[in-house]
């Protein structure tokens, strides 16, 4: 429990600071239709969403379980000291700016450290960020298969005297439409307002619930 307290404090501080760092939200208007996306367009450039994993409630799930939603796929690990909580915190704020439309989005957090990221650990971690966040884990073979599919890299550092180690991993977030087709990629330096804008636009164009 004591090892979780610094993480909890860090995430709470992060969620307090991020609104200042990523302030502002752009709203979808009719003239946005046909304009370039503010995020990176990967439509047709990557495979459809496909996997078989265990979620953070210990239940087997497939990619098809999230069809009908906008799915954000991100690879990380719960012991990550900076980029993972920063990225998930930014996504959490972007979703909150969507209002009721946030229910049309799921953030799928795939652990690249299944040895330490057990189901209970993964569950506690993702729930810090909101109910729209889902933790996913599998064995090493399943993980290698999925990371190869989306050209994601990861590697393990040398354990220290306590057995702790860092995992180097790709930081991109892949956005899939409600049918599992790749649509957008979120880079680590993309602002929260751009994420909110493009998610709202994608929901409006594919699910048809945009308030605009």
PDB file of C-alpha atoms in Angstrom:
ATOM      1  CA  UNK A   1       0.000   0.000   0.000  1.00  0.00           C
ATOM      2  CA  UNK A   2       2.857   2.402   0.812  1.00  0.00           C
ATOM      3  CA  UNK A   3       4.218   2.005  -2.727  1.00  0.00           C
ATOM      4  CA  UNK A   4       0.878   3.148  -4.147  1.00  0.00           C
ATOM      5  CA  UNK A   5       0.693   6.353  -2.134  1.00  0.00           C
ATOM      6  CA  UNK A   6       3.324   8.303  -4.127  1.00  0.00           C
ATOM      7  CA  UNK A   7       1.596   7.272  -7.351  1.00  0.00           C
ATOM      8  CA  UNK A   8      -1.797   8.368  -6.006  1.00  0.00           C
ATOM      9  CA  UNK A   9      -0.393  11.748  -4.937  1.00  0.00           C
ATOM     10  CA  UNK A  10       1.322  12.188  -8.301  1.00  0.00           C
ATOM     11  CA  UNK A  11      -1.848  11.446 -10.270  1.00  0.00           C
ATOM     12  CA  UNK A  12      -3.948  13.786  -8.106  1.00  0.00           C
ATOM     13  CA  UNK A  13      -1.392  16.568  -8.586  1.00  0.00           C
ATOM     14  CA  UNK A  14      -1.276  15.819 -12.303  1.00  0.00           C
ATOM     15  CA  UNK A  15      -5.025  16.093 -12.731  1.00  0.00           C
ATOM     16  CA  UNK A  16      -4.898  19.436 -10.931  1.00  0.00           C
ATOM     17  CA  UNK A  17      -2.126  20.878 -13.114  1.00  0.00           C
ATOM     18  CA  UNK A  18      -3.157  19.510 -16.510  1.00  0.00           C
ATOM     19  CA  UNK A  19      -6.178  21.810 -16.974  1.00  0.00           C
ATOM     20  CA  UNK A  20      -3.748  24.726 -16.864  1.00  0.00           C
ATOM     21  CA  UNK A  21      -1.233  23.094 -19.188  1.00  0.00           C
ATOM     22  CA  UNK A  22      -3.806  21.988 -21.714  1.00  0.00           C
ATOM     23  CA  UNK A  23      -6.473  24.629 -21.245  1.00  0.00           C
ATOM     24  CA  UNK A  24      -9.050  25.386 -23.880  1.00  0.00           C
ATOM     25  CA  UNK A  25     -11.489  23.293 -25.889  1.00  0.00           C
ATOM     26  CA  UNK A  26     -12.381  23.652 -29.554  1.00  0.00           C
ATOM     27  CA  UNK A  27     -15.934  22.791 -30.517  1.00  0.00           C
ATOM     28  CA  UNK A  28     -17.048  21.128 -33.737  1.00  0.00           C
ATOM     29  CA  UNK A  29     -18.943  23.322 -36.147  1.00  0.00           C
ATOM     30  CA  UNK A  30     -20.455  22.616 -39.532  1.00  0.00           C
ATOM     31  CA  UNK A  31     -17.468  24.188 -41.303  1.00  0.00           C
ATOM     32  CA  UNK A  32     -15.147  21.593 -39.695  1.00  0.00           C
ATOM     33  CA  UNK A  33     -16.558  18.938 -42.005  1.00  0.00           C
ATOM     34  CA  UNK A  34     -14.069  18.193 -44.745  1.00  0.00           C
ATOM     35  CA  UNK A  35     -11.200  20.024 -43.061  1.00  0.00           C
ATOM     36  CA  UNK A  36      -8.001  18.167 -42.106  1.00  0.00           C
ATOM     37  CA  UNK A  37      -7.952  16.533 -38.697  1.00  0.00           C
ATOM     38  CA  UNK A  38      -6.016  18.321 -35.970  1.00  0.00           C
ATOM     39  CA  UNK A  39      -4.484  15.004 -34.925  1.00  0.00           C
ATOM     40  CA  UNK A  40      -2.583  12.638 -37.265  1.00  0.00           C
ATOM     41  CA  UNK A  41      -4.863  10.914 -39.782  1.00  0.00           C
ATOM     42  CA  UNK A  42      -4.069   7.164 -40.035  1.00  0.00           C
ATOM     43  CA  UNK A  43      -7.219   6.134 -41.877  1.00  0.00           C
ATOM     44  CA  UNK A  44      -6.334   2.996 -43.895  1.00  0.00           C
ATOM     45  CA  UNK A  45      -2.702   3.010 -42.764  1.00  0.00           C
ATOM     46  CA  UNK A  46      -2.933   0.449 -39.944  1.00  0.00           C
ATOM     47  CA  UNK A  47      -4.783  -2.829 -39.279  1.00  0.00           C
ATOM     48  CA  UNK A  48      -8.236  -2.874 -37.724  1.00  0.00           C
ATOM     49  CA  UNK A  49      -8.566  -3.281 -33.973  1.00  0.00           C
ATOM     50  CA  UNK A  50      -8.127  -6.956 -33.105  1.00  0.00           C
ATOM     51  CA  UNK A  51      -7.111  -8.658 -29.846  1.00  0.00           C
ATOM     52  CA  UNK A  52      -7.998 -11.214 -27.190  1.00  0.00           C
ATOM     53  CA  UNK A  53      -7.013 -10.180 -23.672  1.00  0.00           C
ATOM     54  CA  UNK A  54      -8.149 -10.153 -20.044  1.00  0.00           C
ATOM     55  CA  UNK A  55      -9.600  -6.886 -18.747  1.00  0.00           C
ATOM     56  CA  UNK A  56      -8.983  -5.283 -15.353  1.00  0.00           C
ATOM     57  CA  UNK A  57     -11.998  -7.128 -13.938  1.00  0.00           C
ATOM     58  CA  UNK A  58     -10.475 -10.500 -14.831  1.00  0.00           C
ATOM     59  CA  UNK A  59     -12.867 -11.159 -17.739  1.00  0.00           C
ATOM     60  CA  UNK A  60     -11.779 -12.298 -21.208  1.00  0.00           C
ATOM     61  CA  UNK A  61     -12.496  -9.651 -23.827  1.00  0.00           C
ATOM     62  CA  UNK A  62     -12.066  -9.174 -27.565  1.00  0.00           C
ATOM     63  CA  UNK A  63     -11.815  -6.067 -29.684  1.00  0.00           C
ATOM     64  CA  UNK A  64     -15.415  -6.663 -30.757  1.00  0.00           C
ATOM     65  CA  UNK A  65     -16.521  -5.974 -27.171  1.00  0.00           C
ATOM     66  CA  UNK A  66     -15.733  -2.317 -27.841  1.00  0.00           C
ATOM     67  CA  UNK A  67     -17.349  -2.008 -31.246  1.00  0.00           C
ATOM     68  CA  UNK A  68     -19.876   0.824 -31.285  1.00  0.00           C
ATOM     69  CA  UNK A  69     -17.462   2.997 -29.269  1.00  0.00           C
ATOM     70  CA  UNK A  70     -14.511   5.145 -30.217  1.00  0.00           C
ATOM     71  CA  UNK A  71     -11.564   3.114 -28.900  1.00  0.00           C
ATOM     72  CA  UNK A  72      -8.249   4.687 -27.867  1.00  0.00           C
ATOM     73  CA  UNK A  73      -5.466   2.084 -27.704  1.00  0.00           C
ATOM     74  CA  UNK A  74      -2.424   2.886 -25.565  1.00  0.00           C
ATOM     75  CA  UNK A  75       0.482   0.709 -24.413  1.00  0.00           C
ATOM     76  CA  UNK A  76       2.089   1.378 -21.035  1.00  0.00           C
ATOM     77  CA  UNK A  77       2.578   0.047 -17.516  1.00  0.00           C
ATOM     78  CA  UNK A  78       1.445   0.972 -14.033  1.00  0.00           C
ATOM     79  CA  UNK A  79       4.950   1.543 -12.623  1.00  0.00           C
ATOM     80  CA  UNK A  80       5.691   4.129 -15.312  1.00  0.00           C
ATOM     81  CA  UNK A  81       7.037   7.230 -13.541  1.00  0.00           C
ATOM     82  CA  UNK A  82       5.942   9.931 -15.990  1.00  0.00           C
ATOM     83  CA  UNK A  83       4.728   9.468 -19.572  1.00  0.00           C
ATOM     84  CA  UNK A  84       1.918   6.990 -18.794  1.00  0.00           C
ATOM     85  CA  UNK A  85       0.184   9.001 -16.042  1.00  0.00           C
ATOM     86  CA  UNK A  86       0.747  12.194 -18.040  1.00  0.00           C
ATOM     87  CA  UNK A  87      -0.819  10.679 -21.178  1.00  0.00           C
ATOM     88  CA  UNK A  88      -3.744   9.069 -19.369  1.00  0.00           C
ATOM     89  CA  UNK A  89      -4.357  12.258 -17.395  1.00  0.00           C
ATOM     90  CA  UNK A  90      -4.487  14.271 -20.603  1.00  0.00           C
ATOM     91  CA  UNK A  91      -6.916  11.785 -22.148  1.00  0.00           C
ATOM     92  CA  UNK A  92      -9.072  11.908 -19.025  1.00  0.00           C
ATOM     93  CA  UNK A  93      -9.366  15.694 -19.279  1.00  0.00           C
ATOM     94  CA  UNK A  94     -10.081  15.504 -23.016  1.00  0.00           C
ATOM     95  CA  UNK A  95     -12.923  13.054 -22.379  1.00  0.00           C
ATOM     96  CA  UNK A  96     -14.394  15.186 -19.608  1.00  0.00           C
ATOM     97  CA  UNK A  97     -14.624  18.098 -22.050  1.00  0.00           C
ATOM     98  CA  UNK A  98     -16.841  15.949 -24.288  1.00  0.00           C
ATOM     99  CA  UNK A  99     -19.644  16.010 -21.724  1.00  0.00           C
ATOM    100  CA  UNK A 100     -22.207  13.221 -22.221  1.00  0.00           C
ATOM    101  CA  UNK A 101     -20.409  12.119 -25.408  1.00  0.00           C
ATOM    102  CA  UNK A 102     -17.566  10.749 -23.286  1.00  0.00           C
ATOM    103  CA  UNK A 103     -19.704   7.624 -22.892  1.00  0.00           C
ATOM    104  CA  UNK A 104     -19.025   6.945 -26.581  1.00  0.00           C
ATOM    105  CA  UNK A 105     -15.295   6.530 -25.895  1.00  0.00           C
ATOM    106  CA  UNK A 106     -13.211   3.806 -24.255  1.00  0.00           C
ATOM    107  CA  UNK A 107      -9.511   4.108 -23.459  1.00  0.00           C
ATOM    108  CA  UNK A 108      -7.872   0.679 -23.709  1.00  0.00           C
ATOM    109  CA  UNK A 109      -4.680   0.618 -21.642  1.00  0.00           C
ATOM    110  CA  UNK A 110      -2.597  -2.436 -22.621  1.00  0.00           C
ATOM    111  CA  UNK A 111       0.081  -3.374 -20.104  1.00  0.00           C
ATOM    112  CA  UNK A 112       3.554  -4.019 -21.506  1.00  0.00           C
ATOM    113  CA  UNK A 113       4.544  -5.288 -18.044  1.00  0.00           C
ATOM    114  CA  UNK A 114       2.192  -8.220 -17.361  1.00  0.00           C
ATOM    115  CA  UNK A 115       4.585  -9.654 -14.759  1.00  0.00           C
ATOM    116  CA  UNK A 116       3.886  -6.826 -12.312  1.00  0.00           C
ATOM    117  CA  UNK A 117       0.575  -5.588 -13.705  1.00  0.00           C
ATOM    118  CA  UNK A 118      -1.755  -8.174 -12.253  1.00  0.00           C
ATOM    119  CA  UNK A 119      -5.511  -7.770 -12.648  1.00  0.00           C
ATOM    120  CA  UNK A 120      -5.986  -6.050  -9.232  1.00  0.00           C
ATOM    121  CA  UNK A 121      -3.022  -3.709  -9.816  1.00  0.00           C
ATOM    122  CA  UNK A 122      -4.278  -2.804 -13.278  1.00  0.00           C
ATOM    123  CA  UNK A 123      -7.812  -2.231 -12.000  1.00  0.00           C
ATOM    124  CA  UNK A 124      -6.729   0.182  -9.257  1.00  0.00           C
ATOM    125  CA  UNK A 125      -4.535   2.078 -11.693  1.00  0.00           C
ATOM    126  CA  UNK A 126      -6.977   2.685 -14.549  1.00  0.00           C
ATOM    127  CA  UNK A 127      -9.826   3.647 -12.212  1.00  0.00           C
ATOM    128  CA  UNK A 128      -7.783   6.642 -11.071  1.00  0.00           C
ATOM    129  CA  UNK A 129      -8.518   8.144 -14.484  1.00  0.00           C
ATOM    130  CA  UNK A 130     -12.203   7.375 -14.921  1.00  0.00           C
ATOM    131  CA  UNK A 131     -14.778   4.673 -15.716  1.00  0.00           C
ATOM    132  CA  UNK A 132     -14.079   5.002 -19.457  1.00  0.00           C
ATOM    133  CA  UNK A 133     -10.589   3.555 -18.921  1.00  0.00           C
ATOM    134  CA  UNK A 134     -10.110  -0.201 -19.307  1.00  0.00           C
ATOM    135  CA  UNK A 135      -6.966  -2.119 -18.360  1.00  0.00           C
ATOM    136  CA  UNK A 136      -5.955  -5.025 -20.595  1.00  0.00           C
ATOM    137  CA  UNK A 137      -3.328  -7.696 -20.032  1.00  0.00           C
ATOM    138  CA  UNK A 138      -2.211 -10.964 -21.575  1.00  0.00           C
ATOM    139  CA  UNK A 139       0.785 -13.272 -21.582  1.00  0.00           C
ATOM    140  CA  UNK A 140       4.024 -12.340 -23.326  1.00  0.00           C
ATOM    141  CA  UNK A 141       3.076 -14.086 -26.573  1.00  0.00           C
ATOM    142  CA  UNK A 142      -0.243 -12.232 -26.781  1.00  0.00           C
ATOM    143  CA  UNK A 143       1.494  -8.943 -26.040  1.00  0.00           C
ATOM    144  CA  UNK A 144       4.177  -9.498 -28.684  1.00  0.00           C
ATOM    145  CA  UNK A 145       1.509 -10.340 -31.251  1.00  0.00           C
ATOM    146  CA  UNK A 146      -0.467  -7.160 -30.594  1.00  0.00           C
ATOM    147  CA  UNK A 147       2.534  -4.836 -30.439  1.00  0.00           C
ATOM    148  CA  UNK A 148       3.839  -6.285 -33.705  1.00  0.00           C
ATOM    149  CA  UNK A 149       0.430  -5.681 -35.295  1.00  0.00           C
ATOM    150  CA  UNK A 150       0.610  -1.950 -34.509  1.00  0.00           C
ATOM    151  CA  UNK A 151       4.415  -1.591 -34.788  1.00  0.00           C
ATOM    152  CA  UNK A 152       4.760  -0.697 -31.117  1.00  0.00           C
ATOM    153  CA  UNK A 153       8.103  -1.287 -29.415  1.00  0.00           C
ATOM    154  CA  UNK A 154       8.950  -1.962 -25.780  1.00  0.00           C
ATOM    155  CA  UNK A 155      11.959  -3.216 -23.838  1.00  0.00           C
ATOM    156  CA  UNK A 156      12.829  -3.944 -20.214  1.00  0.00           C
ATOM    157  CA  UNK A 157      15.600  -2.251 -18.276  1.00  0.00           C
ATOM    158  CA  UNK A 158      17.966  -3.987 -15.884  1.00  0.00           C
ATOM    159  CA  UNK A 159      16.397  -4.645 -12.448  1.00  0.00           C
ATOM    160  CA  UNK A 160      17.843  -2.697  -9.526  1.00  0.00           C
ATOM    161  CA  UNK A 161      18.727  -4.125  -6.106  1.00  0.00           C
ATOM    162  CA  UNK A 162      15.023  -4.212  -5.173  1.00  0.00           C
ATOM    163  CA  UNK A 163      14.021  -5.935  -8.397  1.00  0.00           C
ATOM    164  CA  UNK A 164      12.381  -2.814  -9.840  1.00  0.00           C
ATOM    165  CA  UNK A 165      12.935  -1.971 -13.480  1.00  0.00           C
ATOM    166  CA  UNK A 166      11.752   0.483 -16.088  1.00  0.00           C
ATOM    167  CA  UNK A 167      10.062  -0.371 -19.362  1.00  0.00           C
ATOM    168  CA  UNK A 168      10.796   1.693 -22.446  1.00  0.00           C
ATOM    169  CA  UNK A 169       7.763   1.820 -24.740  1.00  0.00           C
ATOM    170  CA  UNK A 170       6.131   3.722 -27.583  1.00  0.00           C
ATOM    171  CA  UNK A 171       3.999   6.677 -26.510  1.00  0.00           C
ATOM    172  CA  UNK A 172       1.462   6.983 -29.343  1.00  0.00           C
ATOM    173  CA  UNK A 173      -2.285   6.536 -28.793  1.00  0.00           C
ATOM    174  CA  UNK A 174      -4.212   4.931 -31.665  1.00  0.00           C
ATOM    175  CA  UNK A 175      -7.824   5.975 -32.201  1.00  0.00           C
ATOM    176  CA  UNK A 176     -10.255   3.510 -33.792  1.00  0.00           C
ATOM    177  CA  UNK A 177     -13.767   4.176 -35.051  1.00  0.00           C
ATOM    178  CA  UNK A 178     -16.869   2.288 -33.856  1.00  0.00           C
ATOM    179  CA  UNK A 179     -16.260  -0.513 -36.387  1.00  0.00           C
ATOM    180  CA  UNK A 180     -12.651  -0.975 -35.284  1.00  0.00           C
ATOM    181  CA  UNK A 181     -11.081   0.867 -38.212  1.00  0.00           C
ATOM    182  CA  UNK A 182      -7.985   3.017 -37.553  1.00  0.00           C
ATOM    183  CA  UNK A 183      -8.722   6.734 -37.794  1.00  0.00           C
ATOM    184  CA  UNK A 184      -6.297   8.914 -35.823  1.00  0.00           C
ATOM    185  CA  UNK A 185      -3.049   8.867 -33.881  1.00  0.00           C
ATOM    186  CA  UNK A 186      -2.419  11.007 -30.811  1.00  0.00           C
ATOM    187  CA  UNK A 187       1.214  11.970 -30.266  1.00  0.00           C
ATOM    188  CA  UNK A 188       2.671  12.776 -26.869  1.00  0.00           C
ATOM    189  CA  UNK A 189       2.852  16.527 -27.623  1.00  0.00           C
ATOM    190  CA  UNK A 190      -0.701  16.882 -28.974  1.00  0.00           C
ATOM    191  CA  UNK A 191      -2.691  19.334 -26.865  1.00  0.00           C
ATOM    192  CA  UNK A 192      -5.789  18.264 -24.982  1.00  0.00           C
ATOM    193  CA  UNK A 193      -7.970  20.716 -26.903  1.00  0.00           C
ATOM    194  CA  UNK A 194      -7.042  19.075 -30.204  1.00  0.00           C
ATOM    195  CA  UNK A 195      -7.860  15.644 -28.807  1.00  0.00           C
ATOM    196  CA  UNK A 196     -11.268  16.803 -27.600  1.00  0.00           C
ATOM    197  CA  UNK A 197     -11.990  18.516 -30.904  1.00  0.00           C
ATOM    198  CA  UNK A 198     -11.185  15.505 -33.075  1.00  0.00           C
ATOM    199  CA  UNK A 199     -12.914  13.005 -30.784  1.00  0.00           C
ATOM    200  CA  UNK A 200     -16.082  15.117 -30.866  1.00  0.00           C
ATOM    201  CA  UNK A 201     -15.850  15.342 -34.644  1.00  0.00           C
ATOM    202  CA  UNK A 202     -15.242  11.582 -34.997  1.00  0.00           C
ATOM    203  CA  UNK A 203     -18.201  10.786 -32.732  1.00  0.00           C
ATOM    204  CA  UNK A 204     -20.402  13.106 -34.781  1.00  0.00           C
ATOM    205  CA  UNK A 205     -19.329  11.601 -38.089  1.00  0.00           C
ATOM    206  CA  UNK A 206     -19.404   7.911 -37.094  1.00  0.00           C
ATOM    207  CA  UNK A 207     -21.859   7.568 -34.216  1.00  0.00           C
ATOM    208  CA  UNK A 208     -24.016  10.564 -35.083  1.00  0.00           C
ATOM    209  CA  UNK A 209     -24.429  12.021 -31.593  1.00  0.00           C
ATOM    210  CA  UNK A 210     -22.602  15.308 -32.006  1.00  0.00           C
ATOM    211  CA  UNK A 211     -24.536  18.164 -30.458  1.00  0.00           C
ATOM    212  CA  UNK A 212     -23.489  20.318 -33.381  1.00  0.00           C
TER     213      UNK A 212
END
